[in-house]
Coordinates of C-alpha atoms in Angstrom, one line a residue:
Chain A
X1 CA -0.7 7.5 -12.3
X2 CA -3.1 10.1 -13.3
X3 CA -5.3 8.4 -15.9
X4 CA -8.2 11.2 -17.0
X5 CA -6.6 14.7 -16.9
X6 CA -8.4 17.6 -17.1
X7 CA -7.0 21.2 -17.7
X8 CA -7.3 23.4 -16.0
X9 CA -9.4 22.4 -12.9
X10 CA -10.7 26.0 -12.0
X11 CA -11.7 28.3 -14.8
X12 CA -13.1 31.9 -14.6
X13 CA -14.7 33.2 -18.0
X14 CA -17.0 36.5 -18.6
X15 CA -20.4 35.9 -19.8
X16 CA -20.3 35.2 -23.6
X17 CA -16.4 35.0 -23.7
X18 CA -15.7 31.6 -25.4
X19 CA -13.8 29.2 -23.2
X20 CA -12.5 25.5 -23.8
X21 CA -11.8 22.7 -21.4
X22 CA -9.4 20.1 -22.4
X23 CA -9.1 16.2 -21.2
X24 CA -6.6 13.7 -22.0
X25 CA -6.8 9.9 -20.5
X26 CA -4.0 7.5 -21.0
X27 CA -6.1 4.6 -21.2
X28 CA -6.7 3.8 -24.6
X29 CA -10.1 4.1 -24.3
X30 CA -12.3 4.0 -26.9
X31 CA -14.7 6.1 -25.8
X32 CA -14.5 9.8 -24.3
X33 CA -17.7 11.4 -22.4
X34 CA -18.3 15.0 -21.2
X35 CA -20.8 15.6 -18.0
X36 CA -21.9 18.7 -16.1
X37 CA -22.5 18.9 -13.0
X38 CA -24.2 21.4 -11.1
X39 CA -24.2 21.7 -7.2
X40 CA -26.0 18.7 -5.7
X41 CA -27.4 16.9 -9.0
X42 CA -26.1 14.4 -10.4
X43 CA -23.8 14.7 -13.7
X44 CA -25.7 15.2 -16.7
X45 CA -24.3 13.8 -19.8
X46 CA -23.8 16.3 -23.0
X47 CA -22.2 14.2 -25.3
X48 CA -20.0 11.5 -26.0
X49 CA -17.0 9.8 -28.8
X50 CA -16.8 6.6 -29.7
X51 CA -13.8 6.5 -31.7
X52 CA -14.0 10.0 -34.3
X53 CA -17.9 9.2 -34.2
X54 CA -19.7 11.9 -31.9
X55 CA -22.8 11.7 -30.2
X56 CA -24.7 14.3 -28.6
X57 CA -27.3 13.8 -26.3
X58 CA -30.9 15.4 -27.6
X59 CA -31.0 18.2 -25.0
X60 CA -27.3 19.6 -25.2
X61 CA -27.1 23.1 -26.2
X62 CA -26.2 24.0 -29.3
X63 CA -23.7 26.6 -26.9
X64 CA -21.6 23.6 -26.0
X65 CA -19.8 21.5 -28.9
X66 CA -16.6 18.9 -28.7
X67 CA -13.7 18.1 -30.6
X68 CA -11.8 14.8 -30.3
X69 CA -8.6 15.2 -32.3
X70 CA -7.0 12.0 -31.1
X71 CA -7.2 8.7 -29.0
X72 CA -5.6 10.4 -25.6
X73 CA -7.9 14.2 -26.2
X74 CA -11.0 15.5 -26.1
X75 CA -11.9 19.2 -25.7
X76 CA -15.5 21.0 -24.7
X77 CA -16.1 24.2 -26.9
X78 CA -18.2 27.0 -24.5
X79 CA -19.2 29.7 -27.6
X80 CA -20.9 31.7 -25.4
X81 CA -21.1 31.1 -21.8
X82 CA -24.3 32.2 -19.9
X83 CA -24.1 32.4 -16.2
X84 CA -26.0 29.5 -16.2
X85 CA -23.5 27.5 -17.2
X86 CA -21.7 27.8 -14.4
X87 CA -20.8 24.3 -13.4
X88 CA -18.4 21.3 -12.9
X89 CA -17.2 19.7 -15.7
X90 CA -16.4 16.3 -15.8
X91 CA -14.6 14.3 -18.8
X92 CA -15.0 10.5 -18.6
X93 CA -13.3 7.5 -20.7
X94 CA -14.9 4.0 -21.5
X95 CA -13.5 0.8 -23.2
X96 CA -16.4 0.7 -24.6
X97 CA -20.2 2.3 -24.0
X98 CA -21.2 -0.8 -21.7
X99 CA -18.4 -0.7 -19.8
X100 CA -17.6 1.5 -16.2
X101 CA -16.5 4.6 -16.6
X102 CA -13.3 6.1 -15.5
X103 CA -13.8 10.1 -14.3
X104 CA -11.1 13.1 -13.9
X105 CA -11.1 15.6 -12.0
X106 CA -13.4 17.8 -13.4
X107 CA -13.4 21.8 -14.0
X108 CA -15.0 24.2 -12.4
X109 CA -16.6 26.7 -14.5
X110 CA -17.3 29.8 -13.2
X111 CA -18.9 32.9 -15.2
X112 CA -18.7 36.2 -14.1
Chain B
X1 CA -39.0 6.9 -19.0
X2 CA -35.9 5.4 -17.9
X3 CA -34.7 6.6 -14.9
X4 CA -32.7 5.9 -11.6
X5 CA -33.9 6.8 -8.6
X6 CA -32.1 7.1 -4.7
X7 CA -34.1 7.4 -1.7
X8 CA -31.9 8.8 0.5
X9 CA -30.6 12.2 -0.2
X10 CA -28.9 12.7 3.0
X11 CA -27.8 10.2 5.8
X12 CA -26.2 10.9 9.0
X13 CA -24.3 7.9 10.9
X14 CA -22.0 7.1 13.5
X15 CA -18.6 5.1 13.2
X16 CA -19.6 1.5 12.9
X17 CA -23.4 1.3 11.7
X18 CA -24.3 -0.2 9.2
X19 CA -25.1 1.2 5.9
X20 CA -27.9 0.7 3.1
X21 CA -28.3 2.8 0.4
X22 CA -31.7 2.3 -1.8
X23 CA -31.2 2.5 -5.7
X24 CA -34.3 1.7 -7.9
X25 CA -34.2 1.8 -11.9
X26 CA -37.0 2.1 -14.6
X27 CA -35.3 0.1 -17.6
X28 CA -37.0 -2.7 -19.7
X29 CA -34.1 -4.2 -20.9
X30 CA -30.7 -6.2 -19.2
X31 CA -29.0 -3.5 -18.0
X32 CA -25.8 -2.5 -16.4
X33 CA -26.0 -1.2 -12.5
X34 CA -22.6 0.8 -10.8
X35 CA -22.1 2.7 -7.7
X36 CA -19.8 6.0 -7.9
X37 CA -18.8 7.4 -4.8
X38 CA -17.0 11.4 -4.7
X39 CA -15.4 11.9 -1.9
X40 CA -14.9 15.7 -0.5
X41 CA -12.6 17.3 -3.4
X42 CA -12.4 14.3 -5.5
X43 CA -13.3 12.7 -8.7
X44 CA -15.9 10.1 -9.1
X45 CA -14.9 6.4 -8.4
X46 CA -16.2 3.1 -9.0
X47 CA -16.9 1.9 -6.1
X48 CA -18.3 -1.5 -7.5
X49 CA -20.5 -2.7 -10.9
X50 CA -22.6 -5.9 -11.6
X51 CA -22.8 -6.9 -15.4
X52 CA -24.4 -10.4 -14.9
X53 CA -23.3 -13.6 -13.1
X54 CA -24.0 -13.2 -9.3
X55 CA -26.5 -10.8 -8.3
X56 CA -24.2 -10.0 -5.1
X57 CA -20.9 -8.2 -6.0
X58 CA -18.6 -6.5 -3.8
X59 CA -16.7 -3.6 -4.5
X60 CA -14.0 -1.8 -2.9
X61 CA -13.4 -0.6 1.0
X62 CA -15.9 -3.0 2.4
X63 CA -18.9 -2.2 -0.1
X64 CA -21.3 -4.6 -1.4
X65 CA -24.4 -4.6 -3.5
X66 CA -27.2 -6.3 -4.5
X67 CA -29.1 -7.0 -7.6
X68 CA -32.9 -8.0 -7.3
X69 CA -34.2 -7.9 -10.4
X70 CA -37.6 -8.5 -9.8
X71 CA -37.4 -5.3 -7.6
X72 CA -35.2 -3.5 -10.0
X73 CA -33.3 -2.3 -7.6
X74 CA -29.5 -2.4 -6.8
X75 CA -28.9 -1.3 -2.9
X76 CA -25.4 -0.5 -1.5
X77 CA -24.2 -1.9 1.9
X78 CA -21.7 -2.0 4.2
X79 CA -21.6 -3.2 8.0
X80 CA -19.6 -0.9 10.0
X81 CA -19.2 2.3 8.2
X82 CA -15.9 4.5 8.9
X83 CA -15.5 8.3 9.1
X84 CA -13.8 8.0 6.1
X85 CA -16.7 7.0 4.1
X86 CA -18.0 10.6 4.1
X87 CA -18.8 11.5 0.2
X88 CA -21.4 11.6 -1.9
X89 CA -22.4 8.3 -3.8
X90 CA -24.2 8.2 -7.3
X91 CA -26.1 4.9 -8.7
X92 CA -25.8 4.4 -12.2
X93 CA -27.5 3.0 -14.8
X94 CA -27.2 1.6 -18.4
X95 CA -28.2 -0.5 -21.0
X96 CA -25.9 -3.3 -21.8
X97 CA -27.0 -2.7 -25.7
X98 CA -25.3 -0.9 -28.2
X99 CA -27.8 1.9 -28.2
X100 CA -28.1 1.8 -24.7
X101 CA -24.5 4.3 -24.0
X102 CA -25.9 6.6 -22.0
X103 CA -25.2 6.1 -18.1
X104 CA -28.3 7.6 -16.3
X105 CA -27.3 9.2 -13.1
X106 CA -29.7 9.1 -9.9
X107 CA -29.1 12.2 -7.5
X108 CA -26.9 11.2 -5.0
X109 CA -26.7 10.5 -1.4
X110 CA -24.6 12.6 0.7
X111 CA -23.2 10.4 3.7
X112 CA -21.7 12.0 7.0
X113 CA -20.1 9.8 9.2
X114 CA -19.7 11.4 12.6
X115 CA -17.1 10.1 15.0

């Protein structure tokens, strides 16, 4: 029934060690988001697909990058974690950029 | 700027009060309003959306919400809240344009229900 899947829900990386998050959705949606979260804020969006076409939001790191190889995945590319980057991460899917959004599970990031 | 702001950061009820939760946006244009709600170890849900057409929707578990637009604001209610309606819940915000993708986020309100 799962419908946005993210892998793996906890992850523990070392400062500068690159890590990726993956998220799949079995929707068909066409569009694919990627949030963080940090404790008691509200998600932040980084950057977003609509179809192959990616959009990043103005103040996303240059640290943080995506890849969409496919419909059902979407990955988020850490090249080198800071400890401030510490987070949860939090994969969405759309029909279409108007429409609700459907979240997973998130990850947790943690940086040692 | 555009922005979506919550009044209430943290609430504290008892089993059967009622429940309103303030959301206010800053957009110019016809947007689109939501309410998420996370509950303890979850992921974020819809909990209910308004698009156009009746300014009152109603979600699910009981929820309802309001759209005035003159007051640009979009509260959540619900009569008689249950324990199990302790979680966080996030207003939403976005621009039912093409440009307008981005769903702003206000802060949050944590809710405890005590027994």
């Amino acid at each position: 029934d799962a419908m946005v899947i993210q892998n793996p829900r906890y992850q523990v990386t070392q400062f500068g060690k690159p890590v990726t998050l993956s998220c799949s959705q079995t929707l068909n949606h066409n569009v694919m988001y990627w949030y963080q979260q940090k404790s008691s804020q509200a998600p932040k969006l980084l950057f977003h697909y609509y179809d192959k076409d990616f959009n990043n939001e103005a103040d996303t790191p240059d640290n943080f990058q995506s890849r969409r190889p496919n419909t059902s995945f979407c990955f988020l590319d850490i090249r080198s974690p800071g400890l401030g980057d510490a987070a949860m991460y939090l994969c969405a899917t759309s029909r279409s950029r108007v429409h609700e959004q459907y979240f997973g599970p998130g990850t947790r990031l943690t940086v040692t | 700027a555009q922005s979506v702001s919550q009044h209430n950061h943290h609430v504290i009820l008892s089993e059967a009060a009622s429940l309103e939760l303030g959301c206010n946006y800053s957009y110019g244009g016809t947007v689109n309003l939501f309410w998420y709600v996370q509950y303890p170890g979850q992921h974020l849900q819809l909990l209910l959306k308004y698009f156009s057409g009746d300014p009152l929707v109603k979600g699910i578990k009981g929820f309802e919400a309001e759209f005035i637009k003159s007051k640009f604001s979009f509260n959540l209610r619900k009569p008689s809240v249950q324990w199990s309606d302790t979680a966080e819940y996030f207003c939403a915000v976005n621009l039912n344009s093409n440009s307008g993708y981005a769903l702003n986020f206000g802060k949050g309100t944590s809710l405890l229900v005590t027994p």
